[in-house]
Each structure stands twice: as C-alpha cells, then as structure tokens.
Amino acid sequence: MKHLATKPNRAYLLIITLLILLVHRPALAHNGVDHNNSCFLTVGDTRLRISGYQFQPELEGKHFCHFFPELGQIVLAVEPLQAGKGKDLVELELAALTSWLHPGEAFTVIKRQPEQPIDTGLASISQTIAQRGVYRLTVNLKDEAGNQRQQRMTFLVGVPVTKILVIIAGGLLVWVLGFLLVSSLKQEPD
C-alpha cells in the first residue's frame, strides 16, 4: 500500500491548511461594531470600558484600543461597567511620548479634560493627532472622600498594524509556496 505522507501530498496538505487559515479569520479585538471588542481598564475597584474611534470613512463604526491605524482625530470614550458610583469624578489626560532617554519626562501632556461625574455614563477626550507615535491615556478617579486612583493605557497612533500583518502574511505565503515549488521541481525525475 502506498504511503499517504509522500512529499507532494505533504505539500498539498500544507497549502490546503494555509488556505483554510487564510479563509477562516476569527474576529480580531479592537475592530468591531459592538462593545465586545473594547478595552477594559480597572482603576481601584472601578472597572471601565474604553472605546477608541477614528473618523475616516473606511474606519466608520470600528472601535480601537491599542492601535489606531490612521492619523487624524481620535476619540477615547470611558464608561463604567457598573452603575452606582455616586459622586465619583473622572479626569482624562492625553499625553504623547516625547523622550525615549528620560523615563521620568518621557510623556508630555497634550490635552486634559476637566473632572466630571462618572455616573453621567460616558466621559471622553478627543484630539487631532498629526504625528505617528506612542500616546498615553491617564484615567484619574476621585471618590467622595477625595481619594484618588489612577491608571494608564499606552497606545499607538498612525500605525496600520492590520495592513502590516497582511503584508507579512502574504510575503510568508509567497515564500512558502515558492519553497514548495522549488522543492517539488528538484525532486521530479528528468
């Protein structure tokens, strides 16, 4: 009986597997129309949902978290997951990475939203970003007693991560298929 794991059969199996993986794409986080793709941040005992938006036509209705693919206006919306936070106040601060050499002075604040009650349901900060780079959102919560808690989230703007990954995957696929083609041509009898 002929063995099924011959080299040409393995090559076809590998190609079929790669095609199945390319066709079957599970939903990726930070790129959907529902809130299941949002980021979550815990500040003290308060769990928050953070949804990022960009307003280019091809990005309409998509949420982002750590990677904003285009330059331009971004909006970061923060909302508590549970109601009943009473008179807690939230303050949002947006900063840009300006120095790699001095960690204590690495980020420069570019916008700060004043304190507002968190029980209003949604706090947001908006900014037009003209330069690719690393940015940071700082969320400050202050409770009724004046106790402050803080959490930070770092993200990239102007880096089309999805496009970069597609190009890398396409390049790898071409390389694998070329390797398999050259291997099969070398092994064919003349």
Coordinates of C-alpha atoms in Angstrom, one line a residue:
M1 CA 0.0 0.0 0.0
K2 CA 1.3 3.4 -0.9
H3 CA 2.1 5.7 2.0
L4 CA 0.0 8.9 2.0
A5 CA 2.7 11.1 3.5
T6 CA 4.7 11.4 0.4
K7 CA 6.4 14.8 -0.3
P8 CA 3.8 16.0 -2.9
N9 CA 0.9 15.0 -0.6
R10 CA 2.5 16.9 2.3
A11 CA 2.9 20.0 0.1
Y12 CA -0.7 19.9 -0.9
L13 CA -1.7 19.4 2.7
L14 CA 0.3 22.4 3.8
I15 CA -1.2 24.5 1.0
I16 CA -4.7 23.5 1.9
T17 CA -4.0 24.2 5.6
L18 CA -2.7 27.6 4.8
L19 CA -5.6 28.5 2.6
I20 CA -8.1 27.3 5.3
L21 CA -6.3 29.5 7.9
L22 CA -6.5 32.5 5.5
V23 CA -10.1 32.0 4.7
H24 CA -11.2 31.3 8.3
R25 CA -10.4 34.6 10.1
P26 CA -11.8 34.9 13.6
A27 CA -12.9 38.3 14.8
L28 CA -10.0 40.3 16.0
A29 CA -10.2 42.6 19.0
H30 CA -10.5 46.3 18.7
N31 CA -12.1 46.2 15.2
G32 CA -15.8 45.7 15.6
V33 CA -19.1 47.4 15.8
D34 CA -20.1 46.0 19.2
H35 CA -18.6 46.6 22.6
N36 CA -17.2 43.1 22.9
N37 CA -14.1 44.5 21.2
S38 CA -13.4 47.3 23.6
C39 CA -10.6 47.6 26.1
F40 CA -11.1 47.3 29.8
L41 CA -9.2 49.2 32.5
T42 CA -9.5 48.8 36.2
V43 CA -8.9 51.9 38.3
G44 CA -9.0 50.9 42.0
D45 CA -12.2 48.9 42.4
T46 CA -13.9 50.5 39.3
R47 CA -13.9 48.6 36.0
L48 CA -14.1 50.8 32.9
R49 CA -14.7 50.2 29.3
I50 CA -12.5 52.2 26.9
S51 CA -13.6 52.6 23.3
G52 CA -11.4 54.4 20.8
Y53 CA -12.8 55.8 17.5
Q54 CA -11.4 57.4 14.3
F55 CA -13.5 59.3 11.8
Q56 CA -12.1 58.3 8.4
P57 CA -14.7 56.7 6.1
E58 CA -13.1 53.3 6.0
L59 CA -12.9 53.2 9.8
E60 CA -16.5 54.1 10.5
G61 CA -18.2 52.1 13.2
K62 CA -14.9 50.4 14.3
H63 CA -13.5 50.5 17.8
F64 CA -9.8 50.7 18.6
C65 CA -7.8 50.2 21.7
H66 CA -4.0 49.9 21.5
F67 CA -3.6 50.5 17.7
F68 CA -5.1 53.4 15.8
P69 CA -4.3 52.8 12.2
E70 CA -4.6 56.4 10.8
L71 CA -3.5 59.9 11.8
G72 CA -6.3 62.4 12.4
Q73 CA -9.0 62.8 15.0
I74 CA -9.2 60.2 17.7
V75 CA -11.8 59.9 20.4
L76 CA -11.4 57.8 23.6
A77 CA -14.6 57.2 25.4
V78 CA -14.6 55.9 29.0
E79 CA -17.6 54.4 30.7
P80 CA -18.1 52.5 33.9
L81 CA -19.3 48.9 33.7
Q82 CA -21.4 49.1 36.8
A83 CA -23.7 52.0 37.8
G84 CA -23.9 53.5 41.3
K85 CA -20.5 55.1 41.6
G86 CA -22.2 58.0 43.3
K87 CA -20.3 61.2 43.2
D88 CA -17.0 59.8 41.9
L89 CA -15.3 62.1 39.5
V90 CA -13.2 61.1 36.4
E91 CA -10.5 63.2 34.7
L92 CA -8.9 62.2 31.4
E93 CA -5.5 63.2 30.3
L94 CA -3.8 62.5 26.9
A95 CA 0.0 62.6 26.6
A96 CA 2.5 62.0 23.8
L97 CA 5.8 60.2 24.1
T98 CA 8.4 62.9 23.5
S99 CA 11.6 61.4 25.0
W100 CA 13.0 57.9 24.9
L101 CA 16.0 58.9 27.0
H102 CA 14.5 60.3 30.2
P103 CA 11.8 57.9 31.5
G104 CA 10.5 60.4 34.1
E105 CA 9.9 63.0 31.5
A106 CA 9.0 60.7 28.6
F107 CA 5.4 61.8 28.1
T108 CA 4.2 65.4 27.6
V109 CA 0.5 66.2 28.3
I110 CA -1.3 67.4 25.1
K111 CA -4.8 67.6 26.4
R112 CA -6.6 67.3 29.8
Q113 CA -10.4 67.0 30.3
P114 CA -11.7 68.6 33.5
E115 CA -13.2 66.4 36.2
Q116 CA -16.7 65.3 35.6
P117 CA -19.1 63.0 37.4
I118 CA -18.6 59.4 36.3
D119 CA -22.2 58.5 36.8
T120 CA -23.2 60.5 33.8
G121 CA -22.3 57.3 31.9
L122 CA -19.7 58.5 29.4
A123 CA -16.6 60.6 29.6
S124 CA -14.5 61.2 26.5
I125 CA -11.4 63.0 25.2
S126 CA -10.8 64.0 21.6
Q127 CA -7.7 65.1 19.9
T128 CA -6.4 65.5 16.3
I129 CA -3.1 63.6 16.1
A130 CA -0.8 64.7 13.3
Q131 CA 2.3 62.6 14.1
R132 CA 2.7 58.9 14.3
G133 CA 3.8 57.8 17.7
V134 CA 3.2 56.4 21.2
Y135 CA 0.5 58.1 23.2
R136 CA -0.9 57.5 26.7
L137 CA -4.3 57.9 28.3
T138 CA -4.4 58.6 32.0
V139 CA -7.6 58.0 33.8
N140 CA -7.9 59.6 37.3
L141 CA -10.8 58.8 39.6
K142 CA -11.6 60.7 42.7
D143 CA -14.2 59.4 45.2
E144 CA -16.5 61.3 47.6
A145 CA -13.8 61.2 50.3
G146 CA -11.2 62.8 48.0
N147 CA -9.2 59.6 47.5
Q148 CA -7.6 59.5 44.1
R149 CA -6.8 56.4 42.0
Q150 CA -5.0 56.4 38.6
Q151 CA -4.5 54.0 35.7
R152 CA -2.7 54.5 32.4
M153 CA -3.1 52.9 29.0
T154 CA -0.5 53.3 26.2
F155 CA -1.4 53.1 22.5
L156 CA 0.0 53.7 19.0
V157 CA -1.5 56.2 16.5
G158 CA -0.8 56.1 12.8
V159 CA 0.5 52.5 12.7
P160 CA -1.7 50.4 10.4
V161 CA -1.0 47.1 12.2
T162 CA -3.6 45.1 10.3
K163 CA -2.2 46.1 6.9
I164 CA 1.4 45.4 8.1
L165 CA 0.3 41.9 9.3
V166 CA -1.5 41.2 6.0
I167 CA 1.6 42.2 4.0
I168 CA 3.8 40.0 6.2
A169 CA 1.4 37.0 5.9
G170 CA 1.2 37.4 2.2
G171 CA 5.0 37.6 1.9
L172 CA 5.3 34.4 4.0
L173 CA 2.7 32.6 1.9
V174 CA 4.6 33.5 -1.3
W175 CA 7.9 32.4 0.3
V176 CA 6.4 29.0 1.4
L177 CA 4.7 28.4 -1.9
G178 CA 7.9 29.3 -3.8
F179 CA 9.9 27.0 -1.5
L180 CA 7.5 24.1 -2.1
L181 CA 7.5 24.7 -5.8
V182 CA 11.3 24.7 -6.0
S183 CA 11.5 21.6 -3.8
S184 CA 9.0 19.7 -5.9
L185 CA 10.8 20.7 -9.1
K186 CA 14.2 19.5 -7.7
Q187 CA 12.7 16.1 -6.9
E188 CA 11.0 15.4 -10.2
P189 CA 12.9 12.8 -12.3
D190 CA 14.2 14.2 -15.6

